[in-house]
mmCIF file of C-alpha atoms (C1' of nucleotides) in Angstrom:
data_model
loop_
_atom_site.group_PDB
_atom_site.id
_atom_site.type_symbol
_atom_site.label_atom_id
_atom_site.label_comp_id
_atom_site.label_asym_id
_atom_site.label_seq_id
_atom_site.Cartn_x
_atom_site.Cartn_y
_atom_site.Cartn_z
ATOM 1 C CA UNK Y 1 5.215 25.099 -22.000
ATOM 2 C CA UNK Y 2 4.567 28.356 -23.838
ATOM 3 C CA UNK Y 3 1.016 27.635 -22.736
ATOM 4 C CA UNK Y 4 2.206 27.505 -19.148
ATOM 5 C CA UNK Y 5 3.807 30.946 -19.458
ATOM 6 C CA UNK Y 6 0.633 32.344 -21.002
ATOM 7 C CA UNK Y 7 -1.389 30.818 -18.216
ATOM 8 C CA UNK Y 8 0.837 32.493 -15.662
ATOM 9 C CA UNK Y 9 0.408 35.899 -17.268
ATOM 10 C CA UNK Y 10 -3.358 35.639 -17.506
ATOM 11 C CA UNK Y 11 -3.455 34.684 -13.844
ATOM 12 C CA UNK Y 12 -1.694 37.948 -13.019
ATOM 13 C CA UNK Y 13 1.498 36.164 -12.005
ATOM 14 C CA UNK Y 14 4.808 37.665 -12.967
ATOM 15 C CA UNK Y 15 7.171 35.836 -15.283
ATOM 16 C CA UNK Y 16 10.670 36.093 -13.871
ATOM 17 C CA UNK Y 17 13.927 34.426 -14.942
ATOM 18 C CA UNK Y 18 13.643 32.046 -11.989
ATOM 19 C CA UNK Y 19 10.121 30.997 -12.881
ATOM 20 C CA UNK Y 20 10.955 30.666 -16.533
ATOM 21 C CA UNK Y 21 13.945 28.494 -15.744
ATOM 22 C CA UNK Y 22 11.922 26.243 -13.447
ATOM 23 C CA UNK Y 23 9.310 25.721 -16.142
ATOM 24 C CA UNK Y 24 12.018 25.017 -18.683
ATOM 25 C CA UNK Y 25 13.634 22.417 -16.461
ATOM 26 C CA UNK Y 26 10.327 20.707 -15.723
ATOM 27 C CA UNK Y 27 9.403 20.711 -19.384
ATOM 28 C CA UNK Y 28 12.642 18.991 -20.331
ATOM 29 C CA UNK Y 29 12.284 16.494 -17.488
ATOM 30 C CA UNK Y 30 8.724 15.726 -18.513
ATOM 31 C CA UNK Y 31 9.877 14.610 -21.968
ATOM 32 C CA UNK Y 32 11.998 11.976 -20.252
ATOM 33 C CA UNK Y 33 9.217 11.018 -17.811
ATOM 34 C CA UNK Y 34 11.373 12.225 -14.957
ATOM 35 C CA UNK Y 35 9.999 13.310 -11.608
ATOM 36 C CA UNK Y 36 12.292 15.837 -9.962
ATOM 37 C CA UNK Y 37 12.711 16.936 -6.367
ATOM 38 C CA UNK Y 38 13.023 20.620 -5.508
ATOM 39 C CA UNK Y 39 16.725 20.102 -4.933
ATOM 40 C CA UNK Y 40 17.210 18.498 -8.337
ATOM 41 C CA UNK Y 41 15.256 21.284 -9.959
ATOM 42 C CA UNK Y 42 17.438 23.793 -8.137
ATOM 43 C CA UNK Y 43 20.588 22.164 -9.473
ATOM 44 C CA UNK Y 44 19.380 22.156 -13.058
ATOM 45 C CA UNK Y 45 18.093 25.699 -12.777
ATOM 46 C CA UNK Y 46 21.544 26.741 -11.574
ATOM 47 C CA UNK Y 47 23.017 25.489 -14.851
ATOM 48 C CA UNK Y 48 21.049 28.181 -16.664
ATOM 49 C CA UNK Y 49 20.490 30.845 -14.001
ATOM 50 C CA UNK Y 50 23.268 30.443 -11.402
ATOM 51 C CA UNK Y 51 21.995 33.285 -9.260
ATOM 52 C CA UNK Y 52 18.695 31.608 -8.387
ATOM 53 C CA UNK Y 53 18.556 30.657 -4.721
ATOM 54 C CA UNK Y 54 17.154 27.392 -3.376
ATOM 55 C CA UNK Y 55 14.532 29.231 -1.380
ATOM 56 C CA UNK Y 56 13.334 30.869 -4.570
ATOM 57 C CA UNK Y 57 12.964 27.487 -6.202
ATOM 58 C CA UNK Y 58 10.735 26.365 -3.350
ATOM 59 C CA UNK Y 59 8.674 29.544 -3.465
ATOM 60 C CA UNK Y 60 8.415 29.305 -7.225
ATOM 61 C CA UNK Y 61 7.255 25.722 -7.077
ATOM 62 C CA UNK Y 62 4.624 26.656 -4.517
ATOM 63 C CA UNK Y 63 3.178 29.524 -6.506
ATOM 64 C CA UNK Y 64 3.300 27.708 -9.823
ATOM 65 C CA UNK Y 65 1.439 24.833 -8.219
ATOM 66 C CA UNK Y 66 -1.200 27.221 -6.870
ATOM 67 C CA UNK Y 67 -1.625 28.649 -10.355
ATOM 68 C CA UNK Y 68 -2.119 25.128 -11.617
ATOM 69 C CA UNK Y 69 0.675 24.931 -14.178
ATOM 70 C CA UNK Y 70 2.468 22.208 -12.248
ATOM 71 C CA UNK Y 71 1.682 19.496 -9.725
ATOM 72 C CA UNK Y 72 3.571 17.946 -6.867
ATOM 73 C CA UNK Y 73 3.474 14.373 -5.653
ATOM 74 C CA UNK Y 74 4.155 13.445 -2.042
ATOM 75 C CA UNK Y 75 6.332 10.373 -1.756
ATOM 76 C CA UNK Y 76 6.438 8.145 1.283
ATOM 77 C CA UNK Y 77 9.534 9.056 3.241
ATOM 78 C CA UNK Y 78 11.396 10.929 0.523
ATOM 79 C CA UNK Y 79 11.282 14.404 -0.939
ATOM 80 C CA UNK Y 80 8.271 15.664 -2.848
ATOM 81 C CA UNK Y 81 8.591 15.588 -6.645
ATOM 82 C CA UNK Y 82 7.181 17.958 -9.239
ATOM 83 C CA UNK Y 83 6.022 17.787 -12.849
ATOM 84 C CA UNK Y 84 4.143 19.997 -15.287
ATOM 85 C CA UNK Y 85 0.399 19.604 -14.884
ATOM 86 C CA UNK Y 86 -1.358 17.305 -17.318
ATOM 87 C CA UNK Y 87 -3.499 19.117 -19.884
ATOM 88 C CA UNK Y 88 -6.989 19.047 -18.383
ATOM 89 C CA UNK Y 89 -9.429 16.812 -20.286
ATOM 90 C CA UNK Y 90 -12.339 19.307 -20.465
ATOM 91 C CA UNK Y 91 -14.948 18.756 -17.786
ATOM 92 C CA UNK Y 92 -13.266 16.083 -15.730
ATOM 93 C CA UNK Y 93 -12.734 17.187 -12.169
ATOM 94 C CA UNK Y 94 -10.143 14.683 -11.091
ATOM 95 C CA UNK Y 95 -6.650 15.850 -11.852
ATOM 96 C CA UNK Y 96 -3.903 14.028 -13.680
ATOM 97 C CA UNK Y 97 -2.313 10.625 -13.543
ATOM 98 C CA UNK Y 98 -1.419 8.635 -10.445
ATOM 99 C CA UNK Y 99 2.002 7.487 -9.242
ATOM 100 C CA UNK Y 100 3.696 4.616 -7.474
ATOM 101 C CA UNK Y 101 7.215 4.586 -6.088
ATOM 102 C CA UNK Y 102 9.659 1.692 -5.724
ATOM 103 C CA UNK Y 103 11.016 1.749 -2.191
ATOM 104 C CA UNK Y 104 14.158 -0.064 -3.315
ATOM 105 C CA UNK Y 105 15.440 2.151 -6.135
ATOM 106 C CA UNK Y 106 13.220 5.148 -5.437
ATOM 107 C CA UNK Y 107 11.983 5.432 -8.979
ATOM 108 C CA UNK Y 108 8.546 6.965 -9.540
ATOM 109 C CA UNK Y 109 6.285 5.351 -12.120
ATOM 110 C CA UNK Y 110 3.285 6.946 -13.792
ATOM 111 C CA UNK Y 111 0.008 5.099 -13.592
ATOM 112 C CA UNK Y 112 -2.986 5.630 -15.867
ATOM 113 C CA UNK Y 113 -5.615 7.748 -14.092
ATOM 114 C CA UNK Y 114 -8.386 5.179 -14.511
ATOM 115 C CA UNK Y 115 -6.520 2.467 -12.587
ATOM 116 C CA UNK Y 116 -7.762 3.989 -9.345
ATOM 117 C CA UNK Y 117 -11.339 4.576 -10.493
ATOM 118 C CA UNK Y 118 -12.655 1.504 -8.722
ATOM 119 C CA UNK Y 119 -10.894 2.362 -5.478
ATOM 120 C CA UNK Y 120 -12.098 5.966 -5.675
ATOM 121 C CA UNK Y 121 -15.696 4.845 -6.158
ATOM 122 C CA UNK Y 122 -15.518 2.443 -3.253
ATOM 123 C CA UNK Y 123 -13.926 4.972 -0.898
ATOM 124 C CA UNK Y 124 -16.609 7.479 -1.788
ATOM 125 C CA UNK Y 125 -19.421 4.982 -1.227
ATOM 126 C CA UNK Y 126 -18.043 3.307 1.888
ATOM 127 C CA UNK Y 127 -16.403 6.223 3.688
ATOM 128 C CA UNK Y 128 -17.579 9.384 1.972
ATOM 129 C CA UNK Y 129 -13.909 9.979 1.199
ATOM 130 C CA UNK Y 130 -13.084 11.799 -2.046
ATOM 131 C CA UNK Y 131 -9.770 10.513 -3.348
ATOM 132 C CA UNK Y 132 -7.202 12.852 -4.886
ATOM 133 C CA UNK Y 133 -5.508 10.249 -7.013
ATOM 134 C CA UNK Y 134 -2.429 12.103 -8.135
ATOM 135 C CA UNK Y 135 -1.471 13.805 -4.897
ATOM 136 C CA UNK Y 136 0.435 11.002 -3.175
ATOM 137 C CA UNK Y 137 2.184 7.848 -4.343
ATOM 138 C CA UNK Y 138 1.779 4.316 -3.085
ATOM 139 C CA UNK Y 139 4.874 2.228 -2.396
ATOM 140 C CA UNK Y 140 5.941 -1.150 -3.689
ATOM 141 C CA UNK Y 141 8.683 -2.928 -5.615
ATOM 142 C CA UNK Y 142 9.281 -2.369 -9.302
ATOM 143 C CA UNK Y 143 10.049 -5.088 -11.815
ATOM 144 C CA UNK Y 144 13.774 -4.344 -11.988
ATOM 145 C CA UNK Y 145 14.146 -4.525 -8.213
ATOM 146 C CA UNK Y 146 12.507 -7.915 -7.814
ATOM 147 C CA UNK Y 147 15.585 -10.158 -7.685
ATOM 148 C CA UNK Y 148 15.737 -12.070 -10.992
ATOM 149 C CA UNK E 1 -0.043 -7.040 23.146
ATOM 150 C CA UNK E 2 1.286 -9.706 25.492
ATOM 151 C CA UNK E 3 1.741 -11.543 22.217
ATOM 152 C CA UNK E 4 3.870 -8.701 20.943
ATOM 153 C CA UNK E 5 6.151 -8.943 23.997
ATOM 154 C CA UNK E 6 6.457 -12.697 23.563
ATOM 155 C CA UNK E 7 7.273 -12.203 19.920
ATOM 156 C CA UNK E 8 10.021 -9.784 20.847
ATOM 157 C CA UNK E 9 11.601 -12.235 23.263
ATOM 158 C CA UNK E 10 11.522 -15.128 20.827
ATOM 159 C CA UNK E 11 13.189 -12.895 18.254
ATOM 160 C CA UNK E 12 16.052 -12.365 20.676
ATOM 161 C CA UNK E 13 15.125 -8.736 21.220
ATOM 162 C CA UNK E 14 15.395 -7.252 24.691
ATOM 163 C CA UNK E 15 12.333 -6.028 26.508
ATOM 164 C CA UNK E 16 13.169 -2.717 28.141
ATOM 165 C CA UNK E 17 10.956 -0.183 29.923
ATOM 166 C CA UNK E 18 11.093 2.054 26.853
ATOM 167 C CA UNK E 19 9.975 -0.703 24.514
ATOM 168 C CA UNK E 20 7.294 -1.874 26.866
ATOM 169 C CA UNK E 21 5.944 1.648 27.202
ATOM 170 C CA UNK E 22 5.893 2.175 23.431
ATOM 171 C CA UNK E 23 3.953 -1.048 22.943
ATOM 172 C CA UNK E 24 1.557 -0.059 25.705
ATOM 173 C CA UNK E 25 0.900 3.331 24.144
ATOM 174 C CA UNK E 26 0.348 1.853 20.692
ATOM 175 C CA UNK E 27 -1.960 -0.800 22.094
ATOM 176 C CA UNK E 28 -4.122 1.824 23.776
ATOM 177 C CA UNK E 29 -4.126 3.990 20.656
ATOM 178 C CA UNK E 30 -5.116 1.036 18.517
ATOM 179 C CA UNK E 31 -8.278 0.509 20.534
ATOM 180 C CA UNK E 32 -9.317 4.036 19.571
ATOM 181 C CA UNK E 33 -8.254 3.561 15.935
ATOM 182 C CA UNK E 34 -5.648 6.260 16.423
ATOM 183 C CA UNK E 35 -2.553 6.578 14.281
ATOM 184 C CA UNK E 36 0.255 8.231 16.217
ATOM 185 C CA UNK E 37 3.388 10.030 15.096
ATOM 186 C CA UNK E 38 6.710 9.332 16.785
ATOM 187 C CA UNK E 39 6.425 12.640 18.598
ATOM 188 C CA UNK E 40 2.955 11.820 19.925
ATOM 189 C CA UNK E 41 4.161 8.421 21.024
ATOM 190 C CA UNK E 42 7.070 10.089 22.784
ATOM 191 C CA UNK E 43 4.751 12.408 24.663
ATOM 192 C CA UNK E 44 2.509 9.601 25.829
ATOM 193 C CA UNK E 45 5.450 7.413 26.760
ATOM 194 C CA UNK E 46 6.757 10.284 28.881
ATOM 195 C CA UNK E 47 3.590 10.146 30.967
ATOM 196 C CA UNK E 48 4.580 6.678 32.109
ATOM 197 C CA UNK E 49 8.364 6.652 31.735
ATOM 198 C CA UNK E 50 9.531 10.273 31.879
ATOM 199 C CA UNK E 51 13.169 9.376 31.408
ATOM 200 C CA UNK E 52 12.731 7.957 27.912
ATOM 201 C CA UNK E 53 14.423 10.127 25.313
ATOM 202 C CA UNK E 54 12.932 11.019 21.925
ATOM 203 C CA UNK E 55 15.822 9.376 20.124
ATOM 204 C CA UNK E 56 15.071 6.170 21.972
ATOM 205 C CA UNK E 57 11.474 6.308 20.828
ATOM 206 C CA UNK E 58 12.644 6.544 17.229
ATOM 207 C CA UNK E 59 15.138 3.712 17.654
ATOM 208 C CA UNK E 60 12.534 1.631 19.413
ATOM 209 C CA UNK E 61 9.990 2.190 16.666
ATOM 210 C CA UNK E 62 12.566 1.184 14.074
ATOM 211 C CA UNK E 63 13.556 -2.052 15.751
ATOM 212 C CA UNK E 64 10.021 -3.022 16.675
ATOM 213 C CA UNK E 65 9.020 -2.509 13.066
ATOM 214 C CA UNK E 66 11.908 -4.707 11.915
ATOM 215 C CA UNK E 67 10.772 -7.417 14.284
ATOM 216 C CA UNK E 68 7.323 -7.139 12.784
ATOM 217 C CA UNK E 69 5.296 -6.268 15.867
ATOM 218 C CA UNK E 70 4.365 -2.866 14.522
ATOM 219 C CA UNK E 71 4.012 -1.096 11.186
ATOM 220 C CA UNK E 72 4.535 2.426 10.006
ATOM 221 C CA UNK E 73 2.606 4.349 7.391
ATOM 222 C CA UNK E 74 4.190 7.128 5.354
ATOM 223 C CA UNK E 75 1.869 10.086 4.968
ATOM 224 C CA UNK E 76 2.145 12.595 2.163
ATOM 225 C CA UNK E 77 3.829 15.650 3.560
ATOM 226 C CA UNK E 78 3.363 14.932 7.256
ATOM 227 C CA UNK E 79 5.069 12.771 9.820
ATOM 228 C CA UNK E 80 5.041 8.994 9.624
ATOM 229 C CA UNK E 81 2.496 7.260 11.870
ATOM 230 C CA UNK E 82 2.732 3.913 13.651
ATOM 231 C CA UNK E 83 0.349 1.186 14.771
ATOM 232 C CA UNK E 84 0.576 -2.360 16.077
ATOM 233 C CA UNK E 85 0.840 -4.840 13.238
ATOM 234 C CA UNK E 86 -2.322 -6.621 12.175
ATOM 235 C CA UNK E 87 -2.439 -10.298 13.166
ATOM 236 C CA UNK E 88 -1.129 -12.075 10.077
ATOM 237 C CA UNK E 89 -3.626 -14.293 8.234
ATOM 238 C CA UNK E 90 -1.255 -17.273 7.907
ATOM 239 C CA UNK E 91 0.749 -17.484 4.706
ATOM 240 C CA UNK E 92 -0.439 -14.424 2.917
ATOM 241 C CA UNK E 93 1.969 -11.869 1.534
ATOM 242 C CA UNK E 94 2.407 -8.880 3.808
ATOM 243 C CA UNK E 95 -1.209 -7.735 3.728
ATOM 244 C CA UNK E 96 -1.932 -5.204 6.437
ATOM 245 C CA UNK E 97 -4.817 -2.841 5.939
ATOM 246 C CA UNK E 98 -4.459 0.244 3.783
ATOM 247 C CA UNK E 99 -4.818 3.912 4.723
ATOM 248 C CA UNK E 100 -6.008 7.199 3.323
ATOM 249 C CA UNK E 101 -5.407 10.629 4.810
ATOM 250 C CA UNK E 102 -7.566 13.744 4.648
ATOM 251 C CA UNK E 103 -5.359 16.650 3.602
ATOM 252 C CA UNK E 104 -7.711 19.099 5.291
ATOM 253 C CA UNK E 105 -7.944 17.753 8.837
ATOM 254 C CA UNK E 106 -5.034 15.338 8.628
ATOM 255 C CA UNK E 107 -7.004 12.395 9.932
ATOM 256 C CA UNK E 108 -5.919 8.915 8.837
ATOM 257 C CA UNK E 109 -8.634 6.415 7.937
ATOM 258 C CA UNK E 110 -8.248 2.657 7.759
ATOM 259 C CA UNK E 111 -9.265 0.958 4.556
ATOM 260 C CA UNK E 112 -10.115 -2.721 4.164
ATOM 261 C CA UNK E 113 -7.152 -4.566 2.622
ATOM 262 C CA UNK E 114 -9.145 -5.939 -0.308
ATOM 263 C CA UNK E 115 -10.106 -2.480 -1.600
ATOM 264 C CA UNK E 116 -6.765 -2.268 -3.372
ATOM 265 C CA UNK E 117 -6.753 -5.814 -4.731
ATOM 266 C CA UNK E 118 -7.858 -4.731 -8.183
ATOM 267 C CA UNK E 119 -5.252 -1.999 -8.374
ATOM 268 C CA UNK E 120 -2.554 -4.347 -7.129
ATOM 269 C CA UNK E 121 -3.423 -6.927 -9.784
ATOM 270 C CA UNK E 122 -3.388 -4.365 -12.551
ATOM 271 C CA UNK E 123 -0.071 -2.845 -11.460
ATOM 272 C CA UNK E 124 1.489 -6.302 -11.363
ATOM 273 C CA UNK E 125 0.175 -7.206 -14.807
ATOM 274 C CA UNK E 126 0.796 -3.887 -16.535
ATOM 275 C CA UNK E 127 4.042 -2.765 -14.916
ATOM 276 C CA UNK E 128 5.438 -5.740 -13.014
ATOM 277 C CA UNK E 129 5.091 -3.569 -9.931
ATOM 278 C CA UNK E 130 4.311 -5.340 -6.649
ATOM 279 C CA UNK E 131 2.216 -3.043 -4.493
ATOM 280 C CA UNK E 132 2.798 -2.797 -0.753
ATOM 281 C CA UNK E 133 -0.675 -1.656 0.125
ATOM 282 C CA UNK E 134 -0.240 -0.597 3.725
ATOM 283 C CA UNK E 135 3.058 1.241 3.465
ATOM 284 C CA UNK E 136 1.889 4.642 2.265
ATOM 285 C CA UNK E 137 -1.396 6.516 2.350
ATOM 286 C CA UNK E 138 -3.248 8.193 -0.479
ATOM 287 C CA UNK E 139 -4.622 11.694 0.029
ATOM 288 C CA UNK E 140 -8.112 13.066 -0.378
ATOM 289 C CA UNK E 141 -10.933 14.781 1.503
ATOM 290 C CA UNK E 142 -12.920 13.053 4.213
ATOM 291 C CA UNK E 143 -16.666 13.308 4.631
ATOM 292 C CA UNK E 144 -16.515 15.767 7.534
ATOM 293 C CA UNK E 145 -14.259 18.139 5.598
ATOM 294 C CA UNK E 146 -16.477 18.342 2.544
ATOM 295 C CA UNK E 147 -18.414 21.533 3.288
ATOM 296 C CA UNK E 148 -21.579 20.465 5.101
ATOM 297 C "C1'" DA Q 1 6.193 53.814 -9.203
ATOM 298 C "C1'" DT Q 2 4.197 49.853 -7.286
ATOM 299 C "C1'" DC Q 3 3.998 45.717 -5.254
ATOM 300 C "C1'" DG Q 4 5.168 41.163 -6.116
ATOM 301 C "C1'" DT Q 5 9.690 38.467 -6.091
ATOM 302 C "C1'" DT Q 6 14.145 37.463 -4.835
ATOM 303 C "C1'" DG Q 7 18.599 36.673 -2.065
ATOM 304 C "C1'" DC Q 8 20.371 35.765 2.145
ATOM 305 C "C1'" DA Q 9 20.600 33.779 6.472
ATOM 306 C "C1'" DA Q 10 18.492 31.685 9.961
ATOM 307 C "C1'" DA Q 11 14.925 28.980 11.871
ATOM 308 C "C1'" DG Q 12 11.822 24.973 11.671
ATOM 309 C "C1'" DC Q 13 10.288 20.160 11.799
ATOM 310 C "C1'" DA Q 14 11.094 15.177 11.580
ATOM 311 C "C1'" DT Q 15 14.543 12.120 12.069
ATOM 312 C "C1'" DT Q 16 19.320 10.123 12.620
ATOM 313 C "C1'" DT Q 17 23.892 9.280 14.564
ATOM 314 C "C1'" DG Q 18 28.504 9.081 17.504
ATOM 315 C "C1'" DC Q 19 29.843 8.192 21.780
ATOM 316 C "C1'" DA Q 20 30.092 6.806 26.598
ATOM 317 C "C1'" DT Q 21 27.215 4.748 30.050
ATOM 318 C "C1'" DG Q 22 23.782 1.560 31.675
ATOM 319 C "C1'" DC Q 23 20.976 -2.570 32.138
ATOM 320 C "C1'" DC Q 24 18.592 -6.681 30.126
ATOM 321 C "C1'" DT Q 25 19.574 -11.480 29.524
ATOM 322 C "C1'" DA G 1 29.952 -10.540 32.297
ATOM 323 C "C1'" DG G 2 28.815 -9.280 27.701
ATOM 324 C "C1'" DG G 3 26.694 -6.776 24.391
ATOM 325 C "C1'" DC G 4 22.624 -4.505 22.975
ATOM 326 C "C1'" DA G 5 19.930 -0.337 24.357
ATOM 327 C "C1'" DT G 6 19.839 4.217 26.140
ATOM 328 C "C1'" DG G 7 20.704 9.292 27.136
ATOM 329 C "C1'" DC G 8 22.609 13.216 25.455
ATOM 330 C "C1'" DA G 9 23.881 16.444 22.090
ATOM 331 C "C1'" DA G 10 24.884 17.512 17.734
ATOM 332 C "C1'" DA G 11 24.110 16.739 12.872
ATOM 333 C "C1'" DT G 12 21.233 15.709 8.935
ATOM 334 C "C1'" DG G 13 17.731 16.455 5.148
ATOM 335 C "C1'" DC G 14 13.917 18.923 3.502
ATOM 336 C "C1'" DT G 15 11.468 23.012 3.641
ATOM 337 C "C1'" DT G 16 9.858 27.625 5.346
ATOM 338 C "C1'" DT G 17 10.252 32.436 6.807
ATOM 339 C "C1'" DG G 18 11.627 37.510 8.150
ATOM 340 C "C1'" DC G 19 13.597 41.154 6.169
ATOM 341 C "C1'" DA G 20 15.517 44.409 2.938
ATOM 342 C "C1'" DA G 21 16.790 45.028 -1.822
ATOM 343 C "C1'" DC G 22 15.243 44.263 -6.514
ATOM 344 C "C1'" DG G 23 12.763 44.205 -10.799
ATOM 345 C "C1'" DA G 24 8.466 42.945 -13.796
ATOM 346 C "C1'" DT G 25 4.510 45.315 -15.270
#
DNA sequence: ATCGTTGCAAAGCATTTGCATGCCT
DNA sequence: AGGCATGCAAATGCTTTGCAACGAT
């Protein structure tokens, strides 16, 4: 996360209390494998920096994503979630891990990046479509929500 | 599409001008492989039945989806799109086709249902997660939007 | 001192809902 | 006739934006 701050500075982006707090919140959430919505981030940021406005959280998330220190995942029918960007594995173009969401409990699960390799190859060959694996989540039902 | 109307009746659902018009619009769109948002459907319905209100279009889409005559696809960051349900191949689990969306031009492309079979198997085995292939679209860049 | 960032409030888009009326069955 | 479906308007949830004040470098 110190790396994230350094990355911001070297990109010519300013480091403000709001931005620092957002990074701090996302760092803590990442340790628990949580995926937070902008609203949730705003709430947690308020615990540390009560003066930070919701709109600022949104703008912060947008610019931090453009700088590449965090990523967002579009979920089907619910609010977008954010997490710190995965450390980039050298010369691999495809970004971080993939995600699936349970449409019963709403939980977001991480999926190893290589799970979608076959699909990505086939979409490229059949349709000329270059898949951005981590940018949106597929839906389904998680283990806990399948009635036991 | 006559089949869709019959299916509605046998499910005890009423067939109203609004519902008929929505089915008609989706049928025509399907022939052109179009995926329409609720708003687009509303506009086209208005050409035939000008008195139909937007809210009715939404309610109609919801109930027709519950009856199973149409499906919706959640897109990352843009409005949900609808299409007539695929004819069901007998006793298979809900296997409609899958979709991907280009985040440059917004176009939605159909993907053969079996493309995700490998992913679905691995998610089930590794995470106990049952994938609903057709319910959300992945994002990427289509052939036309890769700089020519 | 500069120019990016923020707070505020208000608008925006997609979608939903309460209520009284209307029409399919 | 009876009850679901509709029209209308207002509310919701998520996110963006115009503008003036503020503060990081």
